[in-house]
Coordinates of C-alpha atoms in Angstrom, one line a residue:
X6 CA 84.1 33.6 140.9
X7 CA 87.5 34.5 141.8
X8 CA 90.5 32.5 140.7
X9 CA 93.4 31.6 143.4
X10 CA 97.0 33.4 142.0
X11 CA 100.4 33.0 142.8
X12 CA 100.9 35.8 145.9
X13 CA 103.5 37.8 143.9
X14 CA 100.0 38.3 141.4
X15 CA 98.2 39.3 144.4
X16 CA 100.5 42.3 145.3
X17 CA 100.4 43.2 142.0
X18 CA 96.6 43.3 141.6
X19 CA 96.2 44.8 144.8
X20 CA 92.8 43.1 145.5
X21 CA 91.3 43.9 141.8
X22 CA 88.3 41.3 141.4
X23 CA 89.2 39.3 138.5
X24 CA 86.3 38.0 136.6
X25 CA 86.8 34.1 135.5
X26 CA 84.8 33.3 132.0
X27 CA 83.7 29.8 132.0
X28 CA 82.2 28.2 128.6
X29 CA 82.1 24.7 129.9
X30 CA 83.4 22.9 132.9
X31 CA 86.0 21.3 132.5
X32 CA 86.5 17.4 133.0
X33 CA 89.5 16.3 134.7
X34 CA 88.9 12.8 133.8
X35 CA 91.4 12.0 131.1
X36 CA 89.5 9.3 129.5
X37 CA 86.2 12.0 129.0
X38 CA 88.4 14.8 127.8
X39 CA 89.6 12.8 125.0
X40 CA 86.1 12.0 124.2
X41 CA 85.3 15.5 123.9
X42 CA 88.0 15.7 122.0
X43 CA 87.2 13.0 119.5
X44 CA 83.8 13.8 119.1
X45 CA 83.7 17.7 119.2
X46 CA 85.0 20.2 116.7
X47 CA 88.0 22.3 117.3
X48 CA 86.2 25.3 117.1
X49 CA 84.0 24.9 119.1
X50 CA 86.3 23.3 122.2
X51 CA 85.4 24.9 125.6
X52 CA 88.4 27.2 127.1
X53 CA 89.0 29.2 130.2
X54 CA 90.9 31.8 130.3
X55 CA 91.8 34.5 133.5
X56 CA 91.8 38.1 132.6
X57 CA 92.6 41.3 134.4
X58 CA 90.7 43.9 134.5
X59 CA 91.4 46.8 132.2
X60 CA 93.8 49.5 133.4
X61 CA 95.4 47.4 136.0
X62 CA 99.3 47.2 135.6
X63 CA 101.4 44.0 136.5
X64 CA 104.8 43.8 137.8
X65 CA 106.4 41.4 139.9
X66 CA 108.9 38.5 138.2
X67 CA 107.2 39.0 135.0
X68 CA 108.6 43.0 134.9
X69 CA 105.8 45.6 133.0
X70 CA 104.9 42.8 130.0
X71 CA 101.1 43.3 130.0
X72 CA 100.8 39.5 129.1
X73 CA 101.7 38.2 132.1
X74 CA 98.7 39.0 134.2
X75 CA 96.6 36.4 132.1
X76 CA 97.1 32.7 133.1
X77 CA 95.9 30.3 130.1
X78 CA 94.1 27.5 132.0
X79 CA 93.3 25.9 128.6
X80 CA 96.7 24.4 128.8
X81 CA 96.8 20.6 129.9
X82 CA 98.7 21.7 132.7
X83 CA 95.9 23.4 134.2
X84 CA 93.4 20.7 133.1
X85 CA 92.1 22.3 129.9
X86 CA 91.5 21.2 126.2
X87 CA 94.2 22.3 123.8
X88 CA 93.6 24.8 121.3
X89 CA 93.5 23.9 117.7
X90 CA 96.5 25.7 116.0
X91 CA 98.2 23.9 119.3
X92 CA 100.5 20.9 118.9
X93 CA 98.3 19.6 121.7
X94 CA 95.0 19.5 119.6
X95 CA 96.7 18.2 116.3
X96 CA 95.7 14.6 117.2
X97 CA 91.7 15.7 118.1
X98 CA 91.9 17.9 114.5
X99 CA 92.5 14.4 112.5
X100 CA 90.1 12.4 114.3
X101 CA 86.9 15.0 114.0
X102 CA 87.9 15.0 109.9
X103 CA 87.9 10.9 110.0
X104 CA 85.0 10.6 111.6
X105 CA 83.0 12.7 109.0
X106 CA 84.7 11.0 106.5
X107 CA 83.7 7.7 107.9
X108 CA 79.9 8.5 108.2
X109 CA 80.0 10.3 104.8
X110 CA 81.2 6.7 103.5
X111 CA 79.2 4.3 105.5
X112 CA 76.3 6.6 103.6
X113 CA 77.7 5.6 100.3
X114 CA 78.2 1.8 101.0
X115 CA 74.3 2.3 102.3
X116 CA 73.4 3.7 99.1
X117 CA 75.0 1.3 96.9
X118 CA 74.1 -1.4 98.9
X119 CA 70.3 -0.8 98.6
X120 CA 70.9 0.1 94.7
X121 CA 72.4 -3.5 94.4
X122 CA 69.1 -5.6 96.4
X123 CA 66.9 -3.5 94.1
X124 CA 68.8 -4.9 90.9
X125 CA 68.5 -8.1 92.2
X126 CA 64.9 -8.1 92.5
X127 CA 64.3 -6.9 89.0
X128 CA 66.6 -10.1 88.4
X129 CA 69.0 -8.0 86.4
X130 CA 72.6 -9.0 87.2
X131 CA 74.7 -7.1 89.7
X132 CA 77.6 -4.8 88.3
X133 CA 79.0 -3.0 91.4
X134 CA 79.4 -5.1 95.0
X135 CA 80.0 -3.2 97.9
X136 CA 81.5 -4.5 101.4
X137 CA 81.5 -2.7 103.8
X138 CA 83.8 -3.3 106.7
X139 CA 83.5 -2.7 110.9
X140 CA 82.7 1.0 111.8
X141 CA 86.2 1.0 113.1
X142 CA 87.8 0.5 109.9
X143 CA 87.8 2.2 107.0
X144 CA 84.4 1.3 104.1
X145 CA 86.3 0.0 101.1
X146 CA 84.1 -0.5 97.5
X147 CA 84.9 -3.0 95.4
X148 CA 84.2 -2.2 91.7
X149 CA 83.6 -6.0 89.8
X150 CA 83.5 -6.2 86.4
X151 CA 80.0 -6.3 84.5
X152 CA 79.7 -9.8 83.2
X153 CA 79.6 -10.0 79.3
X154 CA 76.2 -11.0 78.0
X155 CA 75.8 -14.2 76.1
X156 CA 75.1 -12.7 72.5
X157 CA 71.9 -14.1 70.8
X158 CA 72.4 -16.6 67.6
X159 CA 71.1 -15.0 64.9
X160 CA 67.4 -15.4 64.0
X161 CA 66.6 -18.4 61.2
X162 CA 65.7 -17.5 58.0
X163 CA 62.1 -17.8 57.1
X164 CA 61.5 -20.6 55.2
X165 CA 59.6 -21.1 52.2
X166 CA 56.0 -21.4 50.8
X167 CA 56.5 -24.6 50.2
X168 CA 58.5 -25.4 53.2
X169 CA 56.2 -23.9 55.7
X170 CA 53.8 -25.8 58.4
X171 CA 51.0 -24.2 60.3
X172 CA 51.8 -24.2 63.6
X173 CA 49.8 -26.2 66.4
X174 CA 49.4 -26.0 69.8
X175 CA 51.5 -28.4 71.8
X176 CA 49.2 -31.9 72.9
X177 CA 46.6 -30.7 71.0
X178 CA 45.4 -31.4 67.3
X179 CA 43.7 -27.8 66.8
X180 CA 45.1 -25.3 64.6
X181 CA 44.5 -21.3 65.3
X182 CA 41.6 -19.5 64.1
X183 CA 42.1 -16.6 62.4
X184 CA 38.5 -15.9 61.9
X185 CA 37.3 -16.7 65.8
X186 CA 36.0 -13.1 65.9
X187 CA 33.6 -13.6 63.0
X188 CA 32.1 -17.3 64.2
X189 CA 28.8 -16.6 65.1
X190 CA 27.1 -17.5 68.5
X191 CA 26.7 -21.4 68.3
X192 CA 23.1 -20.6 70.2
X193 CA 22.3 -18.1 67.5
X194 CA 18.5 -18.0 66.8
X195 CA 17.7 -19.3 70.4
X196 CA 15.0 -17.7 72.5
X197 CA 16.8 -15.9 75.2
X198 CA 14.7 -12.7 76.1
X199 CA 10.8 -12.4 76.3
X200 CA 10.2 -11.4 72.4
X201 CA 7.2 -10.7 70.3
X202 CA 5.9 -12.9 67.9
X203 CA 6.3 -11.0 64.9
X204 CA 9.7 -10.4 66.3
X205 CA 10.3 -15.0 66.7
X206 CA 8.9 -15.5 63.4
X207 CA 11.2 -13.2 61.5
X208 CA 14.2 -14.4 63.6
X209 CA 13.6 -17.3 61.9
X210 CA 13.5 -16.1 58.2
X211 CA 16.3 -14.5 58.6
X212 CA 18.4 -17.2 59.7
X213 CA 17.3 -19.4 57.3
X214 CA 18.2 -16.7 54.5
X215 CA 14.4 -17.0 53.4
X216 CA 14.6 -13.1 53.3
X217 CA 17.9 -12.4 51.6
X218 CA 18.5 -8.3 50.9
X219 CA 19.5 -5.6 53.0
X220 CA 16.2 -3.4 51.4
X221 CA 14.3 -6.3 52.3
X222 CA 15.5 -7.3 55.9
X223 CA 15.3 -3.4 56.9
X224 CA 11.7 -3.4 55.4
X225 CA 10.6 -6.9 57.2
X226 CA 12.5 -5.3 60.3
X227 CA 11.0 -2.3 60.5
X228 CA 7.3 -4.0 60.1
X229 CA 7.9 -6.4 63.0
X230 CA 9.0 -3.7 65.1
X231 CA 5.6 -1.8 64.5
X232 CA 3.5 -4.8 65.5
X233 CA 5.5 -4.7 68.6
X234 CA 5.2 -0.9 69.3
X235 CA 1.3 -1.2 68.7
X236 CA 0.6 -4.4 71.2
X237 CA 2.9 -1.9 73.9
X238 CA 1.5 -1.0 76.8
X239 CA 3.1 1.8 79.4
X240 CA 3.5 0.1 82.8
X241 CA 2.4 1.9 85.9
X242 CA 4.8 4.3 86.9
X243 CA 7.3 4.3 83.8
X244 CA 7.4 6.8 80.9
X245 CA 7.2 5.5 77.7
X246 CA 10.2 6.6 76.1
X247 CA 12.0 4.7 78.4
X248 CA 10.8 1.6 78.8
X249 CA 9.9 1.3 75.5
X250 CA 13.4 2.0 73.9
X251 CA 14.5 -0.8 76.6
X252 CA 11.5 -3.0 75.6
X253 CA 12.3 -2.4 71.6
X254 CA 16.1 -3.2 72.6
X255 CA 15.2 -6.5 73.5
X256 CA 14.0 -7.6 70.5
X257 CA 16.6 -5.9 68.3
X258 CA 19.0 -8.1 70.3
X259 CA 17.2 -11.2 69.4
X260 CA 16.9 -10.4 65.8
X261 CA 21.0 -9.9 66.0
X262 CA 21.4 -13.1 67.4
X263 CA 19.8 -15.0 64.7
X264 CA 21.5 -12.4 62.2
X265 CA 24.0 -9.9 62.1
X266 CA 22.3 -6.4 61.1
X267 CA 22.9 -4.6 57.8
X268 CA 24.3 -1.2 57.9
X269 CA 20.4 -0.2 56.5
X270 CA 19.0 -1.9 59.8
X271 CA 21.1 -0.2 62.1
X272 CA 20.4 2.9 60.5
X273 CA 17.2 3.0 60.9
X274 CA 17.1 1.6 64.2
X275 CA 19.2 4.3 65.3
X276 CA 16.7 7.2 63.6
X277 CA 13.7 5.3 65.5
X278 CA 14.9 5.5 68.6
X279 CA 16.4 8.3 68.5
X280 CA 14.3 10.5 66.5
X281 CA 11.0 9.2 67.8
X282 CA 10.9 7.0 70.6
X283 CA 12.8 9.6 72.4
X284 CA 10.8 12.5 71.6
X285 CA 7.8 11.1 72.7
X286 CA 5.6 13.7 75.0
X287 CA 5.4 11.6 78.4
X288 CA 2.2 13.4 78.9
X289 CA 0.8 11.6 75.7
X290 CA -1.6 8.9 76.1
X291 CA -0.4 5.4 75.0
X292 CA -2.7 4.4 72.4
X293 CA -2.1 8.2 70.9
X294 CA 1.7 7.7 70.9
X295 CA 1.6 4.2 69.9
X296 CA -0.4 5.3 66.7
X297 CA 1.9 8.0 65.6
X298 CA 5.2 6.1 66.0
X299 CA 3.4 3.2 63.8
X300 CA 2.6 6.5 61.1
X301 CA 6.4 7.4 61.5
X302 CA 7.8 3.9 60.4
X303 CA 5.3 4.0 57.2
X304 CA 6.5 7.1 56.8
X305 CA 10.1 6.0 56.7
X306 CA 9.1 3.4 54.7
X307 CA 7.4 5.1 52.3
X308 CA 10.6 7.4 51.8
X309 CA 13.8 6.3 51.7
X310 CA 13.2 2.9 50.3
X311 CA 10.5 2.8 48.0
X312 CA 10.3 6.6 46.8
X313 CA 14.4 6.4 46.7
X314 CA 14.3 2.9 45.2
X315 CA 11.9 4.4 42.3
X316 CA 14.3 7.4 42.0
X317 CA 17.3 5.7 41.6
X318 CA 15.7 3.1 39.0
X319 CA 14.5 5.8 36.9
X320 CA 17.9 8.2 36.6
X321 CA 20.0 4.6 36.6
X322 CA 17.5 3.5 33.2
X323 CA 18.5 7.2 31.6
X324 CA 22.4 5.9 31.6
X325 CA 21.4 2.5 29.7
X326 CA 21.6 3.3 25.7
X327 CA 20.1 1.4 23.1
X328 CA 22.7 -1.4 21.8
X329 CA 24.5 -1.5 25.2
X330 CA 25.3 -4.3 27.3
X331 CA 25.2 -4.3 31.0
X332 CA 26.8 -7.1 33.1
X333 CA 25.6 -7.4 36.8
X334 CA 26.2 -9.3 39.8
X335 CA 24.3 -11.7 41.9
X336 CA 20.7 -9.6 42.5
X337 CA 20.1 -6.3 43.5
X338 CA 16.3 -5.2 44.0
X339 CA 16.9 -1.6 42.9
X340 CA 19.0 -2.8 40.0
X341 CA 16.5 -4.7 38.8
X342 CA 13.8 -2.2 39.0
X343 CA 16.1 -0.4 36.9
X344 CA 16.7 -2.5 34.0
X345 CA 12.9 -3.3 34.1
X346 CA 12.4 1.0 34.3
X347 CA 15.0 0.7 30.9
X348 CA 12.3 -1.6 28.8
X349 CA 9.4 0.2 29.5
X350 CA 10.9 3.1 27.9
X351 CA 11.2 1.2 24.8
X352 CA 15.2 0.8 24.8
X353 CA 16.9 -2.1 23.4
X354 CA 19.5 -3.6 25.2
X355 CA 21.3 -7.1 26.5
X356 CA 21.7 -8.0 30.2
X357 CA 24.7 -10.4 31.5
X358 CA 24.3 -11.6 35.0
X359 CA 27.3 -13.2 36.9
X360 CA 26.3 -15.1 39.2
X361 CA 28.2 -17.3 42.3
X362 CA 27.9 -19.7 45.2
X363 CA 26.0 -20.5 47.6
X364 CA 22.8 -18.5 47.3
X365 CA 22.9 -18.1 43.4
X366 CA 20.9 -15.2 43.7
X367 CA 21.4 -14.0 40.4
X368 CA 18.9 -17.1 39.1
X369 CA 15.9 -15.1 40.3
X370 CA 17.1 -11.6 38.4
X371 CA 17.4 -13.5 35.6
X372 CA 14.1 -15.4 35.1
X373 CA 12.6 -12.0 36.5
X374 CA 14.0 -10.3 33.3
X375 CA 13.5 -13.0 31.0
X376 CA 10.1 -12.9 31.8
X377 CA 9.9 -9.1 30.7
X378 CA 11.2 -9.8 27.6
X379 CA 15.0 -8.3 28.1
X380 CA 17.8 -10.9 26.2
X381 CA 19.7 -12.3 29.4
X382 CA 23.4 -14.1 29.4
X383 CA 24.2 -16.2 32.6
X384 CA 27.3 -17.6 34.1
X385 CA 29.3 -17.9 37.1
X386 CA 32.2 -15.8 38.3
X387 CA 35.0 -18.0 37.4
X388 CA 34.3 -16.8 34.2
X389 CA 33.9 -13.1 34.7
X390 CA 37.2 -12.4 32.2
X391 CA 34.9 -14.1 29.1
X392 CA 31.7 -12.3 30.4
X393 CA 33.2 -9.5 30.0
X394 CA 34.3 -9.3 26.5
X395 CA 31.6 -6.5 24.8
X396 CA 30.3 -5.1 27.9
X397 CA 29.5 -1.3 27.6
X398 CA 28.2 -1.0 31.6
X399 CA 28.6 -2.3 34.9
X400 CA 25.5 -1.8 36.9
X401 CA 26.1 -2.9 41.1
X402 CA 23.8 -3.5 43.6
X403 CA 25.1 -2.5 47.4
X404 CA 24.7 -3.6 51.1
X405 CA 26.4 -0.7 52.0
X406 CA 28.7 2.9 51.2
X407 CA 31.1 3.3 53.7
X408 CA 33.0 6.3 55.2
X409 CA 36.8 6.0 53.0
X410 CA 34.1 5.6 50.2
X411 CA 34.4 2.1 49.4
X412 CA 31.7 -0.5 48.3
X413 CA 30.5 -3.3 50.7
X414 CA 28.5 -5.7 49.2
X415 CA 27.9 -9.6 48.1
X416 CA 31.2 -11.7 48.0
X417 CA 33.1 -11.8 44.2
X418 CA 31.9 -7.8 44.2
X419 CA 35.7 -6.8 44.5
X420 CA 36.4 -9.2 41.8
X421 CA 33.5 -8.0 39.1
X422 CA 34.4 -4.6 39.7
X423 CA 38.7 -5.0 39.8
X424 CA 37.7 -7.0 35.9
X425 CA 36.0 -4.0 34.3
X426 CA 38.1 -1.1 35.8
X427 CA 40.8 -2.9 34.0
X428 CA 39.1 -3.1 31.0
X429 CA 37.8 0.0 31.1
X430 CA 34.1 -0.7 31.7
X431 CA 32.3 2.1 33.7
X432 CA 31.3 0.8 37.1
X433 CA 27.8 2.7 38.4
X434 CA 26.5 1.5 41.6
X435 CA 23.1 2.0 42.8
X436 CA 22.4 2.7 46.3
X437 CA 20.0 3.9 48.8
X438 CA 21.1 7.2 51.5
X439 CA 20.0 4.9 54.1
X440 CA 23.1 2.4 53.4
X441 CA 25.8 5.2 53.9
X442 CA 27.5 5.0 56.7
X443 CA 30.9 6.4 58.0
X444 CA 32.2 3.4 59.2
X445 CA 36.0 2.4 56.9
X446 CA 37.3 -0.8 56.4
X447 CA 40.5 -1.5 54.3
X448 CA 39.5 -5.1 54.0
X449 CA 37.0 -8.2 54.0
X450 CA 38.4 -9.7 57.4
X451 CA 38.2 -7.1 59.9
X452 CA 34.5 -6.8 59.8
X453 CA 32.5 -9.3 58.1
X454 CA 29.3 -12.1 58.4
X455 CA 30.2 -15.5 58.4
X456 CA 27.7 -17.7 56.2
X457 CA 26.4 -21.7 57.3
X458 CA 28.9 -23.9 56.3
X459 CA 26.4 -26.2 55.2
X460 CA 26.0 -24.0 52.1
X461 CA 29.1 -24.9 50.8
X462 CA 29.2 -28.7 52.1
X463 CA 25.8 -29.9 50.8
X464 CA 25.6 -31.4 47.7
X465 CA 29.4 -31.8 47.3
X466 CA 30.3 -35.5 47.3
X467 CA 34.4 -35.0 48.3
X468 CA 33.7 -31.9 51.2
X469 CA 30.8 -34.8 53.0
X470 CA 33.1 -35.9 56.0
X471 CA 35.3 -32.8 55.5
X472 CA 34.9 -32.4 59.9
X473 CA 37.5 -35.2 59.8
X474 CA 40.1 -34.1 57.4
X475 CA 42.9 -32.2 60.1
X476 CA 43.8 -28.6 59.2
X477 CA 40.7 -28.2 57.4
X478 CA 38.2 -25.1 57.6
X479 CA 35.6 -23.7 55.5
X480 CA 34.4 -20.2 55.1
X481 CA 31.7 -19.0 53.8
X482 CA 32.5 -14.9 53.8
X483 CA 29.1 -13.0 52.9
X484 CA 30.6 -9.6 51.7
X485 CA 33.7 -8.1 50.6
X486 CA 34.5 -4.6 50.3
X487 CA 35.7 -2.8 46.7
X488 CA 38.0 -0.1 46.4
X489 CA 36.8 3.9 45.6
X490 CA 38.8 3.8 42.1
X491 CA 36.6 0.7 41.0
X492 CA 33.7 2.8 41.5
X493 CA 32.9 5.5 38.7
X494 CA 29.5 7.1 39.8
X495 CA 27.0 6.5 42.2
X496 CA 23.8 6.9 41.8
X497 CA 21.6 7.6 45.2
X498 CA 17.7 9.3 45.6
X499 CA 19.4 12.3 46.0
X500 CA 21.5 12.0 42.8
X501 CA 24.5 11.2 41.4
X502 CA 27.5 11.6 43.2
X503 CA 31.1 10.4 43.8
X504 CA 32.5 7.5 45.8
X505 CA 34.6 10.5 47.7
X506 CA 31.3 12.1 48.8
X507 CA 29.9 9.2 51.1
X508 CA 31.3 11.3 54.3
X509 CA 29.6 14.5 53.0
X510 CA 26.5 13.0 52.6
X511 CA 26.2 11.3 56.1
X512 CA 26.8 14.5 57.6
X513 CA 23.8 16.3 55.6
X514 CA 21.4 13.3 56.7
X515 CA 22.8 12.8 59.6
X516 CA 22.7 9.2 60.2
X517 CA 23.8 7.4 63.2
X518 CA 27.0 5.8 63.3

């Protein structure tokens, strides 16, 4: 493309062919060239230059300067963009830099904008308010000051024993009950599952406390479930090991309705269907596996309670002394047998029994060793500080060991036990392996059986209407648990051992948790 020249250029040039470089045409329209101005960089503004091809001289009015043969078109009076270092393109320099400035704060106000909705959805109050103003003006922030918060009275002081109320639920006369989780179902004892007879009929002892005990629950237990195991029958297409740990589950269930289960019951639960039931050869014939499961449970029988119950009684008889007096609380069945195992061998010795409300247990050990001829001292536990005055022993019966070593057993336990350790008094405690468990507890609330309340109501002329006195509840707490350093020795079919050692013993036998 060949650019038209002056004719003194063209003498000069003498027909060279000038080459013409062309970035960008160039728009003669002034209102688009100051767009491209506005909205382009300096750098990178198009230009178009004429220059003459190398080794050509120039001459003419412009004499031998070797500038002169180049013609800048980039000037406006040839229709071009100005240069940036130009005065021309000082205006386009300032625009370019506002504009970036503008978006880079229209991003800011966007920003802070968005921050702002987002506190005020999390209903926190605003600190910063932005307004942003028209594209063409500038985007001003306004910074408003945080609002002080309201600063919270200070809380009341608590107010005294005697000063306090128990609080009650607005348009309602009930007051909270800290013992909900230990109510028992108000259904208990009702036939909800397709149970055995043997199963139905002991429901019912035990929720009438006709069989009081752990030993003898776990032993009336285990029997019933042996009946039920021999009347089983393998439906078609099931295995026995299934279906009879589901059918055996059912009837567990209803026996924990009518009555929580001792530690010894689940125990031994836990070794039945898990050491036997499950082990059971699927190949094995029903009446054949039926018959030795039944063999097992005797077995188990046979063991840890009666063979451990004759243990214990006989090591527990070699600690009684001739002369000595032993206190004991409420009844224990292995305690017994070992005060009874102490007169056979011919020693001489005086028996206090405390006793307490509702069941009165202790009535029965005490006619039991009055009839055997061993000098017996009754009372209640309100006056276990007198009782204890020329006590050489205390011997305690137990519903259960548990895992931080501390004794679970009859209610006023804690109490029997806190007396002697203060005065003294060696505390032994006889208990089965079978009642070890590794469960803790720190105290008599967490975990606990609630008793009828009719136990404590009946017979007691100024507790009759005691439904309609407000603010009034009755508890009747079946256990409490004793602390390790009340306990001196305990004596166990295996032999004597520490309260620490209840863990290490679990572990050896292995019993279920």
């Amino acid at each position: 493309m060949s650019a038209p020249t002056s004719p003194g250029v063209q003498g000069d040039l003498k027909g060279t062919t000038d080459t013409l470089r062309v970035s960008k045409p160039v728009q003669e329209d002034e209102s688009k060239r100051k767009s491209v101005v506005d909205h382009e960089e300096p750098q990178n503004a198009p230009t178009m230059s004429v220059a003459a091809s190398s080794g050509a001289s120039t001459s003419g009015p412009h004499g031998n300067n070797p500038a002169a043969g180049k013609v800048d078109i980039t000037s406006p009076q040839h229709g071009g963009v100005p240069k940036a270092g130009s005065k021309e393109g000082q205006t386009g320099k300032v625009s370019a830099a506002a504009a970036k400035a503008k978006t880079k704060e229209e991003k800011k106000a966007r920003r802070v904008q968005k921050r702002a909705e987002t506190s005020q959805n999390e209903e926190t109050p605003a600190a910063i308010t932005t307004k942003a103003k028209t594209p063409q003006d500038s985007v001003d922030t306004e910074v408003l000051p945080t609002p002080k918060k309201s600063t919270p009275p200070p809380p009341k002081p608590w107010p005294r024993a005697s000063q306090r109320k128990m609080s009650q639920p607005e348009g309602t006369d009930e007051q909270f009950d800290w013992f909900s989780h230990l109510r028992p179902d108000p259904e208990r004892g009702t036939r909800r599952f397709h149970v055995h007879t043997a199963i139905e009929a002991l429901g019912h002892q035990l929720k009438d406390f006709l069989i009081c005990g752990s030993t003898a629950r776990c032993v009336a237990m285990l029997n019933a479930l042996k009946e039920v195991i021999a009347d089983y029958k393998t439906p078609v297409g099931k295995s026995l090991s299934r279906h009879l740990t589901r059918h055996l589950n059912t009837q567990i269930e209803h026996l924990n309705n009518c009555r929580q289960l001792s530690i010894s019951q689940r125990n031994a639960i836990g070794w039945l269907k898990v050491d036997e039931v499950s082990k059971v050869d699927p190949s094995t014939p029903d009446s054949e596996a039926t018959a030795k499961l039944c063999e097992a449970i005797d077995n188990f029988i046979a063991e840890r309670f009666t063979a451990a119950s004759d243990q214990i009684s006989y090591d527990a008889a070699l600690k009684i002394d001739d002369n000595d007096v032993i206190l004991t609380f409420a009844k224990s069945a292995v305690v017994q047998m070992a005060l009874l195992e102490a007169k056979n061998m011919g020693k001489n010795f005086r028996v206090v029994i405390v006793d307490s409300r509702p069941l009165c247990e202790g009535r029965q050990l005490g006619i039991g060793l009055a009839d055997a001829g061993i000098e017996v001292e009754y009372t209640l536990v309100h006056g276990i500080s007198q009782a204890m005055q020329g006590v050489t022993k205390v011997f305690l019966g137990a519903h259960g060991m548990l895992g931080n070593g501390k004794l679970y057993s009859r209610v006023g336990t804690a109490m029997v036990a806190a007396t002697a350790h203060h005065d003294n008094i060696p505390v032994i405690v006889c208990c089965q392996t079978i009642k070890f468990t590794d469960r803790v507890a720190i105290d008599s609330i967490a975990s606990n059986e609630l008793g009828p309340v009719e136990q404590l109501t009946d017979g007691m002329e100024g507790l009759t209407n005691w439904q309609d006195v407000p603010g009034l509840q009755i508890l009747n707490l079946m256990y409490d648990v004793s602390p390790s350093k009340y306990i001196n020795l305990i004596i166990t079919e295996i032999g004597s051992l520490p309260a620490t050692s209840v863990p290490a013993v679990v572990a050896i036998l292995n019993l279920p948790a």
